[in-house]
mmCIF file with all atom_site columns, C-alpha atoms in Angstrom:
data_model
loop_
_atom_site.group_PDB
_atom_site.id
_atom_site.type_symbol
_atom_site.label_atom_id
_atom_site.label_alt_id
_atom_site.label_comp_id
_atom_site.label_asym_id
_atom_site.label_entity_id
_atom_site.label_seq_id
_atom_site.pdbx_PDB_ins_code
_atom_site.Cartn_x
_atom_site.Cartn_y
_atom_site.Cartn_z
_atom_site.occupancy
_atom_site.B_iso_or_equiv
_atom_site.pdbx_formal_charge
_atom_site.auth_seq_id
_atom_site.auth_comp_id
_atom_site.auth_asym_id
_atom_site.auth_atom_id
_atom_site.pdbx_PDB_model_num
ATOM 1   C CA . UNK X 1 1   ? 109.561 71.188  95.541  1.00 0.00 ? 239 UNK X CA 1
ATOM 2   C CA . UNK X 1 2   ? 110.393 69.591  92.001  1.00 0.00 ? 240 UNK X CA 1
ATOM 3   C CA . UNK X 1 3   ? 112.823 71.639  89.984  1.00 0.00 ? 241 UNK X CA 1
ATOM 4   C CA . UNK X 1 4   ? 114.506 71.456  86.379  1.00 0.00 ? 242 UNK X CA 1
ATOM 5   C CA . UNK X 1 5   ? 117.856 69.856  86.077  1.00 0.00 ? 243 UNK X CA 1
ATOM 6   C CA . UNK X 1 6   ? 121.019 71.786  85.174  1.00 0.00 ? 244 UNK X CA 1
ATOM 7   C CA . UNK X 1 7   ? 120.008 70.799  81.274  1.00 0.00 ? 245 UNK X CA 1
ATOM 8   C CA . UNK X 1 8   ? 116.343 71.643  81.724  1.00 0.00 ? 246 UNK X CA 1
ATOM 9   C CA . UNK X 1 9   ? 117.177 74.922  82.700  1.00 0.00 ? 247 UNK X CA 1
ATOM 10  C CA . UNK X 1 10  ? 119.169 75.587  80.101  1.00 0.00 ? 248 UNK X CA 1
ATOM 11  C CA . UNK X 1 11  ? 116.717 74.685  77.744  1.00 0.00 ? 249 UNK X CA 1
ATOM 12  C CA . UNK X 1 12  ? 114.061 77.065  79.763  1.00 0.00 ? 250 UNK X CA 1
ATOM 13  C CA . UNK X 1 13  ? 116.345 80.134  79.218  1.00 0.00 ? 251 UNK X CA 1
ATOM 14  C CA . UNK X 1 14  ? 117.405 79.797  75.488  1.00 0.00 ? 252 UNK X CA 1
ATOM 15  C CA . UNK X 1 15  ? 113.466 79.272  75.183  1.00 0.00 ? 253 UNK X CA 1
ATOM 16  C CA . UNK X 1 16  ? 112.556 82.209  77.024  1.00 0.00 ? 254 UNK X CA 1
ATOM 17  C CA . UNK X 1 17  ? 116.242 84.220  75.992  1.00 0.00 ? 255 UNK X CA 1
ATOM 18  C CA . UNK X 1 18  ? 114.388 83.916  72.090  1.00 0.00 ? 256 UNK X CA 1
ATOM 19  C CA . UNK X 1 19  ? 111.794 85.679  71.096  1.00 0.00 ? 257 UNK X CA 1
ATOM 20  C CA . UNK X 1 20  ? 111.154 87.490  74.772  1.00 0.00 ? 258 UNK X CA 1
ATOM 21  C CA . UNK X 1 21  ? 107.894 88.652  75.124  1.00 0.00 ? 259 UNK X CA 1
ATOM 22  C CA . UNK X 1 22  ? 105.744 90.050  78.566  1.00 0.00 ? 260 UNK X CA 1
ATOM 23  C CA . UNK X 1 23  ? 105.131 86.593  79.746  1.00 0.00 ? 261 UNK X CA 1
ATOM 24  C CA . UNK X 1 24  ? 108.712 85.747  79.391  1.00 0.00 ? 262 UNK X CA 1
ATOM 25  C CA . UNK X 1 25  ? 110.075 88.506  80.966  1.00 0.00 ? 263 UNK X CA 1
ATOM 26  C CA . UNK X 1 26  ? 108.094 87.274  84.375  1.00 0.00 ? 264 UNK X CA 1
ATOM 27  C CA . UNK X 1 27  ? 109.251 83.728  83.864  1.00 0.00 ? 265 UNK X CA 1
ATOM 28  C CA . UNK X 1 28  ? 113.025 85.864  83.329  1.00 0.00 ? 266 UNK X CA 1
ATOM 29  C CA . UNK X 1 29  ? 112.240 88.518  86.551  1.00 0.00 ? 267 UNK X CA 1
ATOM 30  C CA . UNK X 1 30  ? 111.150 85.034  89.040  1.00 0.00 ? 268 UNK X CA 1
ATOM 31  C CA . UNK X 1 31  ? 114.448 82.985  87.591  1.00 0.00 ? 269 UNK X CA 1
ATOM 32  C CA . UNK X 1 32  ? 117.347 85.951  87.542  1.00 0.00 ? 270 UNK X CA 1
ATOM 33  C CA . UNK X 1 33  ? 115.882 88.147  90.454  1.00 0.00 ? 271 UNK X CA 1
ATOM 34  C CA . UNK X 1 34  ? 113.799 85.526  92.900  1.00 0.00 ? 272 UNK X CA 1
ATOM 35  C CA . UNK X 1 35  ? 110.447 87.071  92.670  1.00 0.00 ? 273 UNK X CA 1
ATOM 36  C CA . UNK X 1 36  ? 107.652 85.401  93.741  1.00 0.00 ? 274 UNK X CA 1
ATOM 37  C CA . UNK X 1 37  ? 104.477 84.982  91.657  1.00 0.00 ? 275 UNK X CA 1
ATOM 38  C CA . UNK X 1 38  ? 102.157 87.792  93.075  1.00 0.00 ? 276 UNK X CA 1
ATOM 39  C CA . UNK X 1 39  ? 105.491 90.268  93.180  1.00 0.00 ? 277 UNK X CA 1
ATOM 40  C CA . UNK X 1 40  ? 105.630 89.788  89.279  1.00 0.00 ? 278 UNK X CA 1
ATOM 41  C CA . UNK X 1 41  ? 101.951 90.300  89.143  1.00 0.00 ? 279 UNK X CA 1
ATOM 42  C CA . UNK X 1 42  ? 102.062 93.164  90.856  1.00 0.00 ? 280 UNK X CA 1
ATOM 43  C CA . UNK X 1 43  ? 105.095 94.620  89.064  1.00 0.00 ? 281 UNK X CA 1
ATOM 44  C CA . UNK X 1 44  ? 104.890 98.050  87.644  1.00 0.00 ? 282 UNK X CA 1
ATOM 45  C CA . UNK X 1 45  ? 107.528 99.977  84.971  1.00 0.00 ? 283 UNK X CA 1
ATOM 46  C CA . UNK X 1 46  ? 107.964 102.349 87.943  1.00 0.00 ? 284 UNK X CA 1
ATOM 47  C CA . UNK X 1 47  ? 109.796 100.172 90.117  1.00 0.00 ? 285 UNK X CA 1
ATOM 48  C CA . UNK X 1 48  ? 112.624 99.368  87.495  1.00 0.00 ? 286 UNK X CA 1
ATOM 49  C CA . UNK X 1 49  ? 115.161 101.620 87.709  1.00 0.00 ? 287 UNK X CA 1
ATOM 50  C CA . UNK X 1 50  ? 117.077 100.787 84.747  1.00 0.00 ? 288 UNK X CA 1
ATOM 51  C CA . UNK X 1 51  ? 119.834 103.514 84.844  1.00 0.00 ? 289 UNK X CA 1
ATOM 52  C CA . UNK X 1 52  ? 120.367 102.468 88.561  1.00 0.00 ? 290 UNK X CA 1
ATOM 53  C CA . UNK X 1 53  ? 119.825 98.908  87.732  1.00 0.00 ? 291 UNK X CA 1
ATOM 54  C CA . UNK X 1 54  ? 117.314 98.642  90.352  1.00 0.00 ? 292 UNK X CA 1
ATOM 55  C CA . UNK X 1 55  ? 114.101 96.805  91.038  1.00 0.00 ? 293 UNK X CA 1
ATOM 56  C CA . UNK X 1 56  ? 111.900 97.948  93.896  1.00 0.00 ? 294 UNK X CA 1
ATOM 57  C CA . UNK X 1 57  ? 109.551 94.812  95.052  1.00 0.00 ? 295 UNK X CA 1
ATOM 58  C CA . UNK X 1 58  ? 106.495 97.303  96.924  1.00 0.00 ? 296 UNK X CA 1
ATOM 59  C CA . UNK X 1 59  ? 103.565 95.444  95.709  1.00 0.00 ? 297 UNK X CA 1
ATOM 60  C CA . UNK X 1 60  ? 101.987 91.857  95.636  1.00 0.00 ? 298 UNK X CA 1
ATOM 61  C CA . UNK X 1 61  ? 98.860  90.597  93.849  1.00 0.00 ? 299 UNK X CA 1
ATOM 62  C CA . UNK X 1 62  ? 96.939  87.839  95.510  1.00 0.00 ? 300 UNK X CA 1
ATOM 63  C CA . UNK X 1 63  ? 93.647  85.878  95.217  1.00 0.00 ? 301 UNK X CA 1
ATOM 64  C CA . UNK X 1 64  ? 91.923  85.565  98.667  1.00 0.00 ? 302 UNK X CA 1
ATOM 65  C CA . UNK X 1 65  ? 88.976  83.254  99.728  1.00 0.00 ? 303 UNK X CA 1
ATOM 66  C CA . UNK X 1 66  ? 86.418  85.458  101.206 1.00 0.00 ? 304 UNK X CA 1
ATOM 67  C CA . UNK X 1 67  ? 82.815  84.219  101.709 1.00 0.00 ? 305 UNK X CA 1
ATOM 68  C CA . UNK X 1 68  ? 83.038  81.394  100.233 1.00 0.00 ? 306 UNK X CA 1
ATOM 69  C CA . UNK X 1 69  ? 83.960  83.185  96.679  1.00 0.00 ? 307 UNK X CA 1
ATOM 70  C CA . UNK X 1 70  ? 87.507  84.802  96.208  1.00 0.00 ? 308 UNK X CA 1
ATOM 71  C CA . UNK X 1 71  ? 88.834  88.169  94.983  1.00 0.00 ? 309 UNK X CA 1
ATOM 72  C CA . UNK X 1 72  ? 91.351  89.701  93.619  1.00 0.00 ? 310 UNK X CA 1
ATOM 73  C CA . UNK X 1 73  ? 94.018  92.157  95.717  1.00 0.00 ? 311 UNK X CA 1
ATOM 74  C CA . UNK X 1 74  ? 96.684  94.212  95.196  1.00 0.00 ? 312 UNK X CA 1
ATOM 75  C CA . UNK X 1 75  ? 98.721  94.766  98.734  1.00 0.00 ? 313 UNK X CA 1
ATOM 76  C CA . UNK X 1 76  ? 101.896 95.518  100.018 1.00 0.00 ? 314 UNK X CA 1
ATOM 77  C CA . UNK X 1 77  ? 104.333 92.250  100.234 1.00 0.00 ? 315 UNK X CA 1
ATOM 78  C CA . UNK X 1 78  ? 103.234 89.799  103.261 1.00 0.00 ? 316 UNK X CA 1
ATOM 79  C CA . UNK X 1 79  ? 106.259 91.329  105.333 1.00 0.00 ? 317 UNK X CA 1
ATOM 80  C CA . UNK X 1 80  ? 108.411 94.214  106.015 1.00 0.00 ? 318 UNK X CA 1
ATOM 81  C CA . UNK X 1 81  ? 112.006 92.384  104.540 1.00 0.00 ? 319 UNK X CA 1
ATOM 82  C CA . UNK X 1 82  ? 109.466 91.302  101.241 1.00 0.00 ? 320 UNK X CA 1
ATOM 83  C CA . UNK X 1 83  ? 109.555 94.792  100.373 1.00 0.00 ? 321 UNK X CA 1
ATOM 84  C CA . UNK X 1 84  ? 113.175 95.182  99.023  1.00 0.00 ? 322 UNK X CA 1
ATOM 85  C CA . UNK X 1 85  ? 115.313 96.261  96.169  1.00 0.00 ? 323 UNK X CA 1
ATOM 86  C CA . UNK X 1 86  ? 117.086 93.863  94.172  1.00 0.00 ? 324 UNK X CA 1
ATOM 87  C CA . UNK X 1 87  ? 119.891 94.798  92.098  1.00 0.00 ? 325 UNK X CA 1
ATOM 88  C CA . UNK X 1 88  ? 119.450 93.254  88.252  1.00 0.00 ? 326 UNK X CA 1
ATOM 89  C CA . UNK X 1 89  ? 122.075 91.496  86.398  1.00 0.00 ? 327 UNK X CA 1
ATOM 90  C CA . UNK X 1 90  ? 123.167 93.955  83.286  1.00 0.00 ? 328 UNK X CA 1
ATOM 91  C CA . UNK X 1 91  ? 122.261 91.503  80.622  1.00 0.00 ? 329 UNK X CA 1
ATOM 92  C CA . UNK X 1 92  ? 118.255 91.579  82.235  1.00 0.00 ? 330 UNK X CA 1
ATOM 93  C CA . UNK X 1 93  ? 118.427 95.366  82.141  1.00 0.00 ? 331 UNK X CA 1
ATOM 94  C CA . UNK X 1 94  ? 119.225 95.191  78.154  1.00 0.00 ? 332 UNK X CA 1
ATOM 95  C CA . UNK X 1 95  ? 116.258 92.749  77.584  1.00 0.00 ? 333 UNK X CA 1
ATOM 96  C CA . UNK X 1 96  ? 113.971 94.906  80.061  1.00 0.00 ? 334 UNK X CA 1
ATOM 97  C CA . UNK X 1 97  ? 115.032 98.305  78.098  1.00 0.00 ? 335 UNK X CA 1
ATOM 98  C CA . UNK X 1 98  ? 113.290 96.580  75.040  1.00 0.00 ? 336 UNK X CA 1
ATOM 99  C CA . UNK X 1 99  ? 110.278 96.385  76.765  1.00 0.00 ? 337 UNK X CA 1
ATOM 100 C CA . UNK X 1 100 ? 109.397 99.684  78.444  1.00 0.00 ? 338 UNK X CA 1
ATOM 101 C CA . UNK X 1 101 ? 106.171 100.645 78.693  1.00 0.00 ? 339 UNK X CA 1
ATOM 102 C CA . UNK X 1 102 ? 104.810 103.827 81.066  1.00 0.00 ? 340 UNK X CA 1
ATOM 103 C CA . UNK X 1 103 ? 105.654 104.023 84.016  1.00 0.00 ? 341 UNK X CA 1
ATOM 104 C CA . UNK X 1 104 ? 101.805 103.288 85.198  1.00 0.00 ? 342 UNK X CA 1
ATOM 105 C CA . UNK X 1 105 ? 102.007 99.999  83.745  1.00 0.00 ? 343 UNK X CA 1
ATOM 106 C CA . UNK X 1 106 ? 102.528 96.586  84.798  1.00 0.00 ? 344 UNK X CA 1
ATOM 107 C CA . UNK X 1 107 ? 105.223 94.720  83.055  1.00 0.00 ? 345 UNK X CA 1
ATOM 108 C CA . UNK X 1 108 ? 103.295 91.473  82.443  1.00 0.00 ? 346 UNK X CA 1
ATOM 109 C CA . UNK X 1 109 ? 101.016 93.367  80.469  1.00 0.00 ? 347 UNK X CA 1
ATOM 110 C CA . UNK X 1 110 ? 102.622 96.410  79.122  1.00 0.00 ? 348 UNK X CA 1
ATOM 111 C CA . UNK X 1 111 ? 98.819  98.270  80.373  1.00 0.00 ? 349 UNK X CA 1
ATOM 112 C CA . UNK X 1 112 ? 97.563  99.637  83.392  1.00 0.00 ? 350 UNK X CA 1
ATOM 113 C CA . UNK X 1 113 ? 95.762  95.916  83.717  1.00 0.00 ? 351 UNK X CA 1
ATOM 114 C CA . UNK X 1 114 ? 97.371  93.391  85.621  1.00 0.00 ? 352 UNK X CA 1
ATOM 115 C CA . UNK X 1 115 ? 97.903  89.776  84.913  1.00 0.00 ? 353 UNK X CA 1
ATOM 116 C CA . UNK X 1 116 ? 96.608  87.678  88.015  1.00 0.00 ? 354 UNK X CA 1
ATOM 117 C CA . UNK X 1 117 ? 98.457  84.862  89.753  1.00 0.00 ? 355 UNK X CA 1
ATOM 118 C CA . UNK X 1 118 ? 96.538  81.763  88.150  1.00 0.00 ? 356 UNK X CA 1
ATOM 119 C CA . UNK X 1 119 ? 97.124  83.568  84.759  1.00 0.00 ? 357 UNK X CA 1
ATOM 120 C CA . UNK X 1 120 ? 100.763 83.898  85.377  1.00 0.00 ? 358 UNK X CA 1
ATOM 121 C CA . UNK X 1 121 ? 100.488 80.218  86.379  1.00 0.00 ? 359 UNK X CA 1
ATOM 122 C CA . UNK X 1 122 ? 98.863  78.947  83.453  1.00 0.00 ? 360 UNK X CA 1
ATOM 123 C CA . UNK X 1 123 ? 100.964 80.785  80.825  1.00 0.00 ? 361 UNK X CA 1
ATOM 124 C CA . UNK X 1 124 ? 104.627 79.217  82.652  1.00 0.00 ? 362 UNK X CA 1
ATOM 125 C CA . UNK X 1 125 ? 102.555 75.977  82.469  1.00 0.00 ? 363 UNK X CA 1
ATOM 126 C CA . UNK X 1 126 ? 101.675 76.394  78.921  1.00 0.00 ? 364 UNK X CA 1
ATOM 127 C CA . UNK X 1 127 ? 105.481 77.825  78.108  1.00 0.00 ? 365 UNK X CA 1
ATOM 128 C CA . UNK X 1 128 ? 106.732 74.531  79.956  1.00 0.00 ? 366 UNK X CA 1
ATOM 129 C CA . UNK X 1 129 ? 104.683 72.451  77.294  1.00 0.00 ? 367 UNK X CA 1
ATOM 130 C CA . UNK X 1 130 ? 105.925 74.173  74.277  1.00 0.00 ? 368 UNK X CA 1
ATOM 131 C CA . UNK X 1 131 ? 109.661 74.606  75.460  1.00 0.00 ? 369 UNK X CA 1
ATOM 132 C CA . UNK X 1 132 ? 108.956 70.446  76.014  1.00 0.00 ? 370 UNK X CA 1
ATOM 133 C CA . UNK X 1 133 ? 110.017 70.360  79.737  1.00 0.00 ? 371 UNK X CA 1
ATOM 134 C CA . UNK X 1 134 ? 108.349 68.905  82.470  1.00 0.00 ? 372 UNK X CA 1
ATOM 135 C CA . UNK X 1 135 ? 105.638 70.661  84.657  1.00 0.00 ? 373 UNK X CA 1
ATOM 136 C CA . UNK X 1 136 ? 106.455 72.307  87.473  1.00 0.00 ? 374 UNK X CA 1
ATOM 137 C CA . UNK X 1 137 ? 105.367 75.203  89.958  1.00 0.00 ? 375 UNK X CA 1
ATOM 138 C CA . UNK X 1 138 ? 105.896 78.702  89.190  1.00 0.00 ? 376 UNK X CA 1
ATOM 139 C CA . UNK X 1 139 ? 107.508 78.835  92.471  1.00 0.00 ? 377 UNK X CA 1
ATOM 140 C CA . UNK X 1 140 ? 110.158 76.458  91.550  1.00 0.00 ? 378 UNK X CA 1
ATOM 141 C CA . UNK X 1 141 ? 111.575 79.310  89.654  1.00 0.00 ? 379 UNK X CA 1
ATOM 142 C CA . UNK X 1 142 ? 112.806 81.373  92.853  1.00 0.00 ? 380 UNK X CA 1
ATOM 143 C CA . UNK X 1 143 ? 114.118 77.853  94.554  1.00 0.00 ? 381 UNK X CA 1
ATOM 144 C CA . UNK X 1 144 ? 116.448 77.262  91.314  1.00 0.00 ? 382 UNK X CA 1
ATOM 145 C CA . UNK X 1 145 ? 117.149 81.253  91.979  1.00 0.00 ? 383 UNK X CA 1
ATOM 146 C CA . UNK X 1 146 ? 118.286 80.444  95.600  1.00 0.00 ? 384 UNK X CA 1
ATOM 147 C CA . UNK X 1 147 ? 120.148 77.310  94.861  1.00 0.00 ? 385 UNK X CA 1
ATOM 148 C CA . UNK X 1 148 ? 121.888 78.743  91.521  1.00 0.00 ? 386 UNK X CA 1
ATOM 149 C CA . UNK X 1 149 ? 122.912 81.464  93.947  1.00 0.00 ? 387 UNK X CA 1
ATOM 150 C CA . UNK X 1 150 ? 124.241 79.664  96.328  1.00 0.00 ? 388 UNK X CA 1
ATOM 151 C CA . UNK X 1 151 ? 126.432 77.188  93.923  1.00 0.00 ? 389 UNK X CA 1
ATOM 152 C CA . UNK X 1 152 ? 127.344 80.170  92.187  1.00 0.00 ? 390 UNK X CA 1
ATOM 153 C CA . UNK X 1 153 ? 129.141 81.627  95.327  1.00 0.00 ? 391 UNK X CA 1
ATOM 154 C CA . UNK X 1 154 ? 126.461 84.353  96.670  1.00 0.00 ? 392 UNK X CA 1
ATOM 155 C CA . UNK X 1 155 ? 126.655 84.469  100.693 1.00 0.00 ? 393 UNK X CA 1
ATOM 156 C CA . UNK X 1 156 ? 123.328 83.683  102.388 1.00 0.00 ? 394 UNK X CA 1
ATOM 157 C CA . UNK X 1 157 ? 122.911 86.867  103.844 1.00 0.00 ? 395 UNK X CA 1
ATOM 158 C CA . UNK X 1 158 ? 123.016 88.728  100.710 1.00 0.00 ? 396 UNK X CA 1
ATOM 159 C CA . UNK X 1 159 ? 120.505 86.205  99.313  1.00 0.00 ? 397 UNK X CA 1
ATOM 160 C CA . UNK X 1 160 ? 118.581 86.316  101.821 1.00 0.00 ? 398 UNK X CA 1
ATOM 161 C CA . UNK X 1 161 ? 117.909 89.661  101.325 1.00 0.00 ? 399 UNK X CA 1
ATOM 162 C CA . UNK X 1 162 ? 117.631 89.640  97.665  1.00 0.00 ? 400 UNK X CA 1
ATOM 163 C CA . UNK X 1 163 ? 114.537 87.154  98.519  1.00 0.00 ? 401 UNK X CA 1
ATOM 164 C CA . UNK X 1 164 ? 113.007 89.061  100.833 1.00 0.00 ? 402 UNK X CA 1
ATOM 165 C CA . UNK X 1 165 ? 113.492 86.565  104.570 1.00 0.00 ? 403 UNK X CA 1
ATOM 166 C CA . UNK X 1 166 ? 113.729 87.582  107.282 1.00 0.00 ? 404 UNK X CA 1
ATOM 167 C CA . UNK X 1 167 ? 116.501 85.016  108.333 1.00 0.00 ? 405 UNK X CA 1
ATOM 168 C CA . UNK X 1 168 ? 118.614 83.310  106.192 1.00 0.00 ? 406 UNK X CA 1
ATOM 169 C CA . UNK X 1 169 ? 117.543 80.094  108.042 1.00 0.00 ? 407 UNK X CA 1
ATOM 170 C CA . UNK X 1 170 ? 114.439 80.637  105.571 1.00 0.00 ? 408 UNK X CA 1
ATOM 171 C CA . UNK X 1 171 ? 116.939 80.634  102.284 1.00 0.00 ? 409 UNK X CA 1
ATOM 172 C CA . UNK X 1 172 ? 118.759 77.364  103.687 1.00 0.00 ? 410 UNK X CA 1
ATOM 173 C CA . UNK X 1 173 ? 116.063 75.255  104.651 1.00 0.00 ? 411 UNK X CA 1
ATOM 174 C CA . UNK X 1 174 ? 113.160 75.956  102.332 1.00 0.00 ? 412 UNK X CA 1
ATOM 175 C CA . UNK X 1 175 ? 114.681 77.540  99.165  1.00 0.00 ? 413 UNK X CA 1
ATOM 176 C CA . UNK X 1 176 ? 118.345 75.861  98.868  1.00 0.00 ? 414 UNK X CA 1
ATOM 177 C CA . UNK X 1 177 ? 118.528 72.777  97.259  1.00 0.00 ? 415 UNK X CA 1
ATOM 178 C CA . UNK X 1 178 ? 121.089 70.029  96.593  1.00 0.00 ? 416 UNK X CA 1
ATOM 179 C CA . UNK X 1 179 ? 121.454 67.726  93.577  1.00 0.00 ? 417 UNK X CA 1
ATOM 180 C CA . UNK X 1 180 ? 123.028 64.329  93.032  1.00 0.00 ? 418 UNK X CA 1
ATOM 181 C CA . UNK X 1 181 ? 125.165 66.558  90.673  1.00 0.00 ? 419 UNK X CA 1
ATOM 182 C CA . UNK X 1 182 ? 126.197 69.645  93.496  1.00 0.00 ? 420 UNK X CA 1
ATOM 183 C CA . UNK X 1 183 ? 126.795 66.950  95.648  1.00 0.00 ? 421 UNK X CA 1
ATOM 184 C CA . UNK X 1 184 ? 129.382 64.780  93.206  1.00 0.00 ? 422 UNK X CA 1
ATOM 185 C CA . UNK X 1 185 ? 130.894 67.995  92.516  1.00 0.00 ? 423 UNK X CA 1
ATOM 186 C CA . UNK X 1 186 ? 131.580 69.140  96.175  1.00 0.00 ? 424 UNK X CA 1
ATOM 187 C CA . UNK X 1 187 ? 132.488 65.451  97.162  1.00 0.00 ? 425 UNK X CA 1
ATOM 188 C CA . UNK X 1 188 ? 135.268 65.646  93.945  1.00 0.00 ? 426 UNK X CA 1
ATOM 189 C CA . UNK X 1 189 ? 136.396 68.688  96.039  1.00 0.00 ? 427 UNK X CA 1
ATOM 190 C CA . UNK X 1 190 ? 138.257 66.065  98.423  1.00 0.00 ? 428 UNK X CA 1
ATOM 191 C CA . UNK X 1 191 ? 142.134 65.335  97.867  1.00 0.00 ? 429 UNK X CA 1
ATOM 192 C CA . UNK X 1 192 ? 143.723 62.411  99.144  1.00 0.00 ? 430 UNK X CA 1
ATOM 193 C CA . UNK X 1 193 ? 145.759 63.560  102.683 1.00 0.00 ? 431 UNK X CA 1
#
């Protein structure tokens, strides 16, 4: 999985931290909360809770291959610990509070019409291009979640949960990542005897 350095990422948020828009607040939602790409999608106004400060995750939007043609569906998440609630940091809950639309409505679009995977895709990709950073995944955005976490302090099970495993062996070996950086840092940890 290819993710943004420490300076790339900063770069992403002060892009995506000025002039916010729907888009932006997925890109915001996937990087400060882990969701994945179809839980964005699938996002409606009445799973925030922002008095609680609460985000309910009950709904996933995915493109299936059926027939040899695909279609669009709107399901529950793929497994019982995907559907969750995530606690949002306070300064997401200000920029989300700007945005409130009906309760009906999904937040990528502000309507009752939601904004399909591929879409989603294609608008980080095209946000990547204009913020001039290199091209990556959408999905990248909930491993630099997980890892951020995890340098920041967060314990695994905790994170785990905020990401919807169902072990935290998931979080450590397919979302946590190590860079040359984490691991000078942590190495600089060591004192002579």
């Amino acid at each position: 999985m290819k993710l943004l350095s420490k300076s790339e990422q900063e770069k992403l948020c002060k892009f995506v931290f000025y002039k916010p828009d729907n888009t932006k607040i997925g890109v915001l939602l996937s990087y400060y909360a882990g969701l994945r790409i179809g839980e964005v999608c699938g996002l409606k106004w009445c799973d925030i809770d922002l008095n609680k400060g609460i985000l309910k995750v009950e709904r996933t939007v995915q493109r299936i291959y059926e027939n040899s043609s695909t279609r669009l569906i709107i399901d529950k998440p793929k497994s019982r610990s995907s559907v969750r609630e995530i606690p949002l940091p306070k300064f997401l809950i200000e920029i989300l509070r700007k945005f409130k639309a009906d309760d009906s409505a999904y937040v990528l679009s502000g309507t009752d019409k939601l904004t399909e995977p591929r879409t989603m895709q294609y608008r980080f990709k095209t946000l990547l291009k204009k913020a001039n950073l290199p091209s990556i995944n959408y999905h990248s955005l909930r491993h630099m979640f997980a890892t951020n976490c995890i340098e920041l302090g967060f314990d695994v099970k905790t994170l785990s949960e905020i990401l919807g495993h169902a072990t935290i062996e998931t979080t450590l070996n397919r979302y946590v990542h190590s860079s040359m950086e984490r691991k000078t840092a942590c190495m600089n940890l060591l004192k002579v005897a």
